[in-house]
Amino acid sequence: NTAKDSDSPKFNNYENYKGGTNSLDNFKGKYVYIDVWATWCGPCKQQIPFLQSLEEKYHGKNIEFVSISIDQPNLKEVWKKMIAEKQMGGVQLFAGRDNSFANSYQISGIPRFILIDPNGKIVDANAPRPSDPNLTSILTELGL
């Protein structure tokens, strides 16, 4: 169930580009704006500069920008290279073989953006893209 105000499905122990792993629970207490993407996805790549601008605008606010790559495991090096080349910020995670989070949200197309509140509840299971001005309006309404 991915209805507004329901508990978000979780991801656990996704590899973090900066080292270690992260689970959704690591971000409790903050809003979490999740980008589900892949290195081969053109529309995903188009959103990167907009996401970078958002991260800059909301730096120091109570929100984490988390990007989850659903690339196949054999593309992990391509993922790492793209993050470095495009100087992607936020929390960069690699799902690897674990498709449970994407499957829980019934993601059939990417990029897909999800907004979760500080208590782990879904604000929007299909949130506006970073390029959509409505996203800024939503974040403002949330007090960010």
JSON list of C-alpha atoms in Angstrom, two decimals:
[
{"chain": "A", "resi": 1, "resn": "ASN", "atom": "CA", "xyz": [0.00, 0.00, 0.00]},
{"chain": "A", "resi": 2, "resn": "THR", "atom": "CA", "xyz": [1.56, 3.25, -1.13]},
{"chain": "A", "resi": 3, "resn": "ALA", "atom": "CA", "xyz": [-1.28, 5.60, -0.27]},
{"chain": "A", "resi": 4, "resn": "LYS", "atom": "CA", "xyz": [-0.60, 9.03, 1.25]},
{"chain": "A", "resi": 5, "resn": "ASP", "atom": "CA", "xyz": [0.04, 8.85, 5.01]},
{"chain": "A", "resi": 6, "resn": "SER", "atom": "CA", "xyz": [0.69, 5.10, 4.99]},
{"chain": "A", "resi": 7, "resn": "ASP", "atom": "CA", "xyz": [4.03, 3.67, 6.12]},
{"chain": "A", "resi": 8, "resn": "SER", "atom": "CA", "xyz": [6.54, 3.67, 3.29]},
{"chain": "A", "resi": 9, "resn": "PRO", "atom": "CA", "xyz": [7.93, 0.37, 2.11]},
{"chain": "A", "resi": 10, "resn": "LYS", "atom": "CA", "xyz": [11.57, 0.14, 3.18]},
{"chain": "A", "resi": 11, "resn": "PHE", "atom": "CA", "xyz": [14.88, -0.53, 1.56]},
{"chain": "A", "resi": 12, "resn": "ASN", "atom": "CA", "xyz": [17.69, -2.07, 3.57]},
{"chain": "A", "resi": 13, "resn": "ASN", "atom": "CA", "xyz": [21.46, -2.10, 3.23]},
{"chain": "A", "resi": 14, "resn": "TYR", "atom": "CA", "xyz": [21.77, -0.51, -0.20]},
{"chain": "A", "resi": 15, "resn": "GLU", "atom": "CA", "xyz": [25.39, 0.23, -1.07]},
{"chain": "A", "resi": 16, "resn": "ASN", "atom": "CA", "xyz": [26.31, 3.90, -0.56]},
{"chain": "A", "resi": 17, "resn": "TYR", "atom": "CA", "xyz": [28.64, 5.48, -3.14]},
{"chain": "A", "resi": 18, "resn": "LYS", "atom": "CA", "xyz": [30.59, 7.13, -0.29]},
{"chain": "A", "resi": 19, "resn": "GLY", "atom": "CA", "xyz": [31.02, 3.81, 1.52]},
{"chain": "A", "resi": 20, "resn": "GLY", "atom": "CA", "xyz": [28.96, 1.56, 3.75]},
{"chain": "A", "resi": 21, "resn": "THR", "atom": "CA", "xyz": [25.26, 0.97, 3.31]},
{"chain": "A", "resi": 22, "resn": "ASN", "atom": "CA", "xyz": [22.03, 2.79, 4.03]},
{"chain": "A", "resi": 23, "resn": "SER", "atom": "CA", "xyz": [18.50, 1.77, 4.86]},
{"chain": "A", "resi": 24, "resn": "LEU", "atom": "CA", "xyz": [15.41, 3.98, 4.78]},
{"chain": "A", "resi": 25, "resn": "ASP", "atom": "CA", "xyz": [15.39, 3.96, 8.59]},
{"chain": "A", "resi": 26, "resn": "ASN", "atom": "CA", "xyz": [18.72, 5.86, 8.55]},
{"chain": "A", "resi": 27, "resn": "PHE", "atom": "CA", "xyz": [16.79, 8.95, 7.46]},
{"chain": "A", "resi": 28, "resn": "LYS", "atom": "CA", "xyz": [14.08, 8.97, 10.16]},
{"chain": "A", "resi": 29, "resn": "GLY", "atom": "CA", "xyz": [13.47, 12.47, 11.44]},
{"chain": "A", "resi": 30, "resn": "LYS", "atom": "CA", "xyz": [13.93, 14.05, 8.01]},
{"chain": "A", "resi": 31, "resn": "TYR", "atom": "CA", "xyz": [11.88, 14.36, 4.88]},
{"chain": "A", "resi": 32, "resn": "VAL", "atom": "CA", "xyz": [13.28, 12.07, 2.21]},
{"chain": "A", "resi": 33, "resn": "TYR", "atom": "CA", "xyz": [12.98, 12.84, -1.49]},
{"chain": "A", "resi": 34, "resn": "ILE", "atom": "CA", "xyz": [13.86, 9.64, -3.34]},
{"chain": "A", "resi": 35, "resn": "ASP", "atom": "CA", "xyz": [14.90, 9.46, -6.97]},
{"chain": "A", "resi": 36, "resn": "VAL", "atom": "CA", "xyz": [14.67, 5.95, -8.46]},
{"chain": "A", "resi": 37, "resn": "TRP", "atom": "CA", "xyz": [16.80, 6.00, -11.60]},
{"chain": "A", "resi": 38, "resn": "ALA", "atom": "CA", "xyz": [19.34, 4.18, -13.77]},
{"chain": "A", "resi": 39, "resn": "THR", "atom": "CA", "xyz": [22.45, 5.23, -15.70]},
{"chain": "A", "resi": 40, "resn": "TRP", "atom": "CA", "xyz": [20.97, 4.20, -19.07]},
{"chain": "A", "resi": 41, "resn": "CYS", "atom": "CA", "xyz": [17.76, 6.26, -18.59]},
{"chain": "A", "resi": 42, "resn": "GLY", "atom": "CA", "xyz": [17.74, 9.46, -20.66]},
{"chain": "A", "resi": 43, "resn": "PRO", "atom": "CA", "xyz": [14.87, 11.18, -18.78]},
{"chain": "A", "resi": 44, "resn": "CYS", "atom": "CA", "xyz": [16.63, 10.30, -15.48]},
{"chain": "A", "resi": 45, "resn": "LYS", "atom": "CA", "xyz": [19.83, 12.00, -16.64]},
{"chain": "A", "resi": 46, "resn": "GLN", "atom": "CA", "xyz": [17.84, 15.09, -17.73]},
{"chain": "A", "resi": 47, "resn": "GLN", "atom": "CA", "xyz": [16.68, 15.53, -14.12]},
{"chain": "A", "resi": 48, "resn": "ILE", "atom": "CA", "xyz": [20.19, 15.50, -12.60]},
{"chain": "A", "resi": 49, "resn": "PRO", "atom": "CA", "xyz": [20.89, 19.27, -12.97]},
{"chain": "A", "resi": 50, "resn": "PHE", "atom": "CA", "xyz": [17.45, 20.09, -11.52]},
{"chain": "A", "resi": 51, "resn": "LEU", "atom": "CA", "xyz": [18.07, 17.72, -8.61]},
{"chain": "A", "resi": 52, "resn": "GLN", "atom": "CA", "xyz": [21.46, 19.33, -8.00]},
{"chain": "A", "resi": 53, "resn": "SER", "atom": "CA", "xyz": [19.81, 22.78, -7.86]},
{"chain": "A", "resi": 54, "resn": "LEU", "atom": "CA", "xyz": [17.23, 21.49, -5.38]},
{"chain": "A", "resi": 55, "resn": "GLU", "atom": "CA", "xyz": [19.94, 19.99, -3.17]},
{"chain": "A", "resi": 56, "resn": "GLU", "atom": "CA", "xyz": [21.72, 23.34, -3.16]},
{"chain": "A", "resi": 57, "resn": "LYS", "atom": "CA", "xyz": [18.54, 25.29, -2.40]},
{"chain": "A", "resi": 58, "resn": "TYR", "atom": "CA", "xyz": [17.55, 23.02, 0.49]},
{"chain": "A", "resi": 59, "resn": "HIS", "atom": "CA", "xyz": [21.05, 22.43, 1.89]},
{"chain": "A", "resi": 60, "resn": "GLY", "atom": "CA", "xyz": [20.90, 22.46, 5.69]},
{"chain": "A", "resi": 61, "resn": "LYS", "atom": "CA", "xyz": [17.11, 21.96, 5.73]},
{"chain": "A", "resi": 62, "resn": "ASN", "atom": "CA", "xyz": [15.34, 18.95, 7.20]},
{"chain": "A", "resi": 63, "resn": "ILE", "atom": "CA", "xyz": [15.38, 16.95, 3.96]},
{"chain": "A", "resi": 64, "resn": "GLU", "atom": "CA", "xyz": [17.63, 14.29, 2.46]},
{"chain": "A", "resi": 65, "resn": "PHE", "atom": "CA", "xyz": [17.90, 13.76, -1.28]},
{"chain": "A", "resi": 66, "resn": "VAL", "atom": "CA", "xyz": [18.39, 10.05, -1.89]},
{"chain": "A", "resi": 67, "resn": "SER", "atom": "CA", "xyz": [19.02, 8.61, -5.35]},
{"chain": "A", "resi": 68, "resn": "ILE", "atom": "CA", "xyz": [18.59, 4.86, -5.74]},
{"chain": "A", "resi": 69, "resn": "SER", "atom": "CA", "xyz": [20.09, 3.30, -8.85]},
{"chain": "A", "resi": 70, "resn": "ILE", "atom": "CA", "xyz": [18.25, 0.23, -10.08]},
{"chain": "A", "resi": 71, "resn": "ASP", "atom": "CA", "xyz": [20.96, -0.56, -12.62]},
{"chain": "A", "resi": 72, "resn": "GLN", "atom": "CA", "xyz": [21.86, -4.22, -13.06]},
{"chain": "A", "resi": 73, "resn": "PRO", "atom": "CA", "xyz": [24.72, -5.32, -10.78]},
{"chain": "A", "resi": 74, "resn": "ASN", "atom": "CA", "xyz": [27.13, -5.53, -13.76]},
{"chain": "A", "resi": 75, "resn": "LEU", "atom": "CA", "xyz": [26.71, -1.75, -14.26]},
{"chain": "A", "resi": 76, "resn": "LYS", "atom": "CA", "xyz": [27.99, -0.77, -10.81]},
{"chain": "A", "resi": 77, "resn": "GLU", "atom": "CA", "xyz": [31.21, 0.71, -12.19]},
{"chain": "A", "resi": 78, "resn": "VAL", "atom": "CA", "xyz": [29.23, 2.71, -14.78]},
{"chain": "A", "resi": 79, "resn": "TRP", "atom": "CA", "xyz": [27.10, 4.04, -11.89]},
{"chain": "A", "resi": 80, "resn": "LYS", "atom": "CA", "xyz": [30.18, 5.04, -9.88]},
{"chain": "A", "resi": 81, "resn": "LYS", "atom": "CA", "xyz": [31.75, 6.75, -12.91]},
{"chain": "A", "resi": 82, "resn": "MET", "atom": "CA", "xyz": [28.57, 8.73, -13.69]},
{"chain": "A", "resi": 83, "resn": "ILE", "atom": "CA", "xyz": [28.27, 9.99, -10.10]},
{"chain": "A", "resi": 84, "resn": "ALA", "atom": "CA", "xyz": [31.86, 11.23, -10.22]},
{"chain": "A", "resi": 85, "resn": "GLU", "atom": "CA", "xyz": [31.63, 12.76, -13.70]},
{"chain": "A", "resi": 86, "resn": "LYS", "atom": "CA", "xyz": [28.33, 14.56, -13.10]},
{"chain": "A", "resi": 87, "resn": "GLN", "atom": "CA", "xyz": [29.34, 15.49, -9.52]},
{"chain": "A", "resi": 88, "resn": "MET", "atom": "CA", "xyz": [26.06, 14.10, -8.23]},
{"chain": "A", "resi": 89, "resn": "GLY", "atom": "CA", "xyz": [25.29, 15.05, -4.65]},
{"chain": "A", "resi": 90, "resn": "GLY", "atom": "CA", "xyz": [22.83, 13.80, -2.10]},
{"chain": "A", "resi": 91, "resn": "VAL", "atom": "CA", "xyz": [22.94, 10.20, -0.96]},
{"chain": "A", "resi": 92, "resn": "GLN", "atom": "CA", "xyz": [23.76, 7.90, -3.88]},
{"chain": "A", "resi": 93, "resn": "LEU", "atom": "CA", "xyz": [22.66, 4.30, -3.36]},
{"chain": "A", "resi": 94, "resn": "PHE", "atom": "CA", "xyz": [22.91, 1.17, -5.49]},
{"chain": "A", "resi": 95, "resn": "ALA", "atom": "CA", "xyz": [20.09, -1.35, -5.11]},
{"chain": "A", "resi": 96, "resn": "GLY", "atom": "CA", "xyz": [22.02, -4.17, -6.78]},
{"chain": "A", "resi": 97, "resn": "ARG", "atom": "CA", "xyz": [19.88, -7.29, -7.00]},
{"chain": "A", "resi": 98, "resn": "ASP", "atom": "CA", "xyz": [17.38, -6.06, -4.39]},
{"chain": "A", "resi": 99, "resn": "ASN", "atom": "CA", "xyz": [14.33, -4.90, -6.32]},
{"chain": "A", "resi": 100, "resn": "SER", "atom": "CA", "xyz": [11.98, -5.09, -3.33]},
{"chain": "A", "resi": 101, "resn": "PHE", "atom": "CA", "xyz": [11.70, -1.31, -2.81]},
{"chain": "A", "resi": 102, "resn": "ALA", "atom": "CA", "xyz": [10.94, -0.57, -6.49]},
{"chain": "A", "resi": 103, "resn": "ASN", "atom": "CA", "xyz": [8.55, -3.52, -6.60]},
{"chain": "A", "resi": 104, "resn": "SER", "atom": "CA", "xyz": [6.73, -2.33, -3.45]},
{"chain": "A", "resi": 105, "resn": "TYR", "atom": "CA", "xyz": [6.09, 1.00, -5.17]},
{"chain": "A", "resi": 106, "resn": "GLN", "atom": "CA", "xyz": [5.09, -0.85, -8.37]},
{"chain": "A", "resi": 107, "resn": "ILE", "atom": "CA", "xyz": [7.60, 1.19, -10.34]},
{"chain": "A", "resi": 108, "resn": "SER", "atom": "CA", "xyz": [7.22, 0.42, -14.02]},
{"chain": "A", "resi": 109, "resn": "GLY", "atom": "CA", "xyz": [8.93, 3.52, -15.43]},
{"chain": "A", "resi": 110, "resn": "ILE", "atom": "CA", "xyz": [11.78, 5.75, -14.32]},
{"chain": "A", "resi": 111, "resn": "PRO", "atom": "CA", "xyz": [12.67, 8.28, -13.17]},
{"chain": "A", "resi": 112, "resn": "ARG", "atom": "CA", "xyz": [10.28, 7.95, -10.28]},
{"chain": "A", "resi": 113, "resn": "PHE", "atom": "CA", "xyz": [10.31, 10.34, -7.35]},
{"chain": "A", "resi": 114, "resn": "ILE", "atom": "CA", "xyz": [8.92, 9.58, -3.90]},
{"chain": "A", "resi": 115, "resn": "LEU", "atom": "CA", "xyz": [8.50, 11.95, -0.95]},
{"chain": "A", "resi": 116, "resn": "ILE", "atom": "CA", "xyz": [8.47, 10.53, 2.58]},
{"chain": "A", "resi": 117, "resn": "ASP", "atom": "CA", "xyz": [7.92, 12.44, 5.83]},
{"chain": "A", "resi": 118, "resn": "PRO", "atom": "CA", "xyz": [10.16, 12.41, 8.94]},
{"chain": "A", "resi": 119, "resn": "ASN", "atom": "CA", "xyz": [8.08, 9.57, 10.46]},
{"chain": "A", "resi": 120, "resn": "GLY", "atom": "CA", "xyz": [8.49, 7.29, 7.45]},
{"chain": "A", "resi": 121, "resn": "LYS", "atom": "CA", "xyz": [5.00, 8.02, 6.09]},
{"chain": "A", "resi": 122, "resn": "ILE", "atom": "CA", "xyz": [4.35, 8.57, 2.40]},
{"chain": "A", "resi": 123, "resn": "VAL", "atom": "CA", "xyz": [3.71, 12.20, 1.44]},
{"chain": "A", "resi": 124, "resn": "ASP", "atom": "CA", "xyz": [3.59, 11.42, -2.29]},
{"chain": "A", "resi": 125, "resn": "ALA", "atom": "CA", "xyz": [4.35, 8.03, -3.88]},
{"chain": "A", "resi": 126, "resn": "ASN", "atom": "CA", "xyz": [4.60, 9.72, -7.28]},
{"chain": "A", "resi": 127, "resn": "ALA", "atom": "CA", "xyz": [6.09, 13.11, -6.38]},
{"chain": "A", "resi": 128, "resn": "PRO", "atom": "CA", "xyz": [6.79, 15.79, -8.99]},
{"chain": "A", "resi": 129, "resn": "ARG", "atom": "CA", "xyz": [10.15, 15.68, -10.76]},
{"chain": "A", "resi": 130, "resn": "PRO", "atom": "CA", "xyz": [12.85, 18.16, -9.68]},
{"chain": "A", "resi": 131, "resn": "SER", "atom": "CA", "xyz": [12.20, 20.12, -12.90]},
{"chain": "A", "resi": 132, "resn": "ASP", "atom": "CA", "xyz": [8.53, 20.63, -11.93]},
{"chain": "A", "resi": 133, "resn": "PRO", "atom": "CA", "xyz": [7.91, 23.93, -10.06]},
{"chain": "A", "resi": 134, "resn": "ASN", "atom": "CA", "xyz": [5.09, 22.18, -8.15]},
{"chain": "A", "resi": 135, "resn": "LEU", "atom": "CA", "xyz": [7.74, 20.32, -6.16]},
{"chain": "A", "resi": 136, "resn": "THR", "atom": "CA", "xyz": [9.05, 23.56, -4.64]},
{"chain": "A", "resi": 137, "resn": "SER", "atom": "CA", "xyz": [5.47, 24.52, -3.73]},
{"chain": "A", "resi": 138, "resn": "ILE", "atom": "CA", "xyz": [4.97, 21.18, -1.95]},
{"chain": "A", "resi": 139, "resn": "LEU", "atom": "CA", "xyz": [8.25, 21.51, -0.04]},
{"chain": "A", "resi": 140, "resn": "THR", "atom": "CA", "xyz": [7.33, 25.07, 0.97]},
{"chain": "A", "resi": 141, "resn": "GLU", "atom": "CA", "xyz": [3.94, 23.86, 2.25]},
{"chain": "A", "resi": 142, "resn": "LEU", "atom": "CA", "xyz": [5.80, 21.29, 4.35]},
{"chain": "A", "resi": 143, "resn": "GLY", "atom": "CA", "xyz": [7.81, 24.09, 5.96]},
{"chain": "A", "resi": 144, "resn": "LEU", "atom": "CA", "xyz": [11.08, 23.39, 4.19]}
]
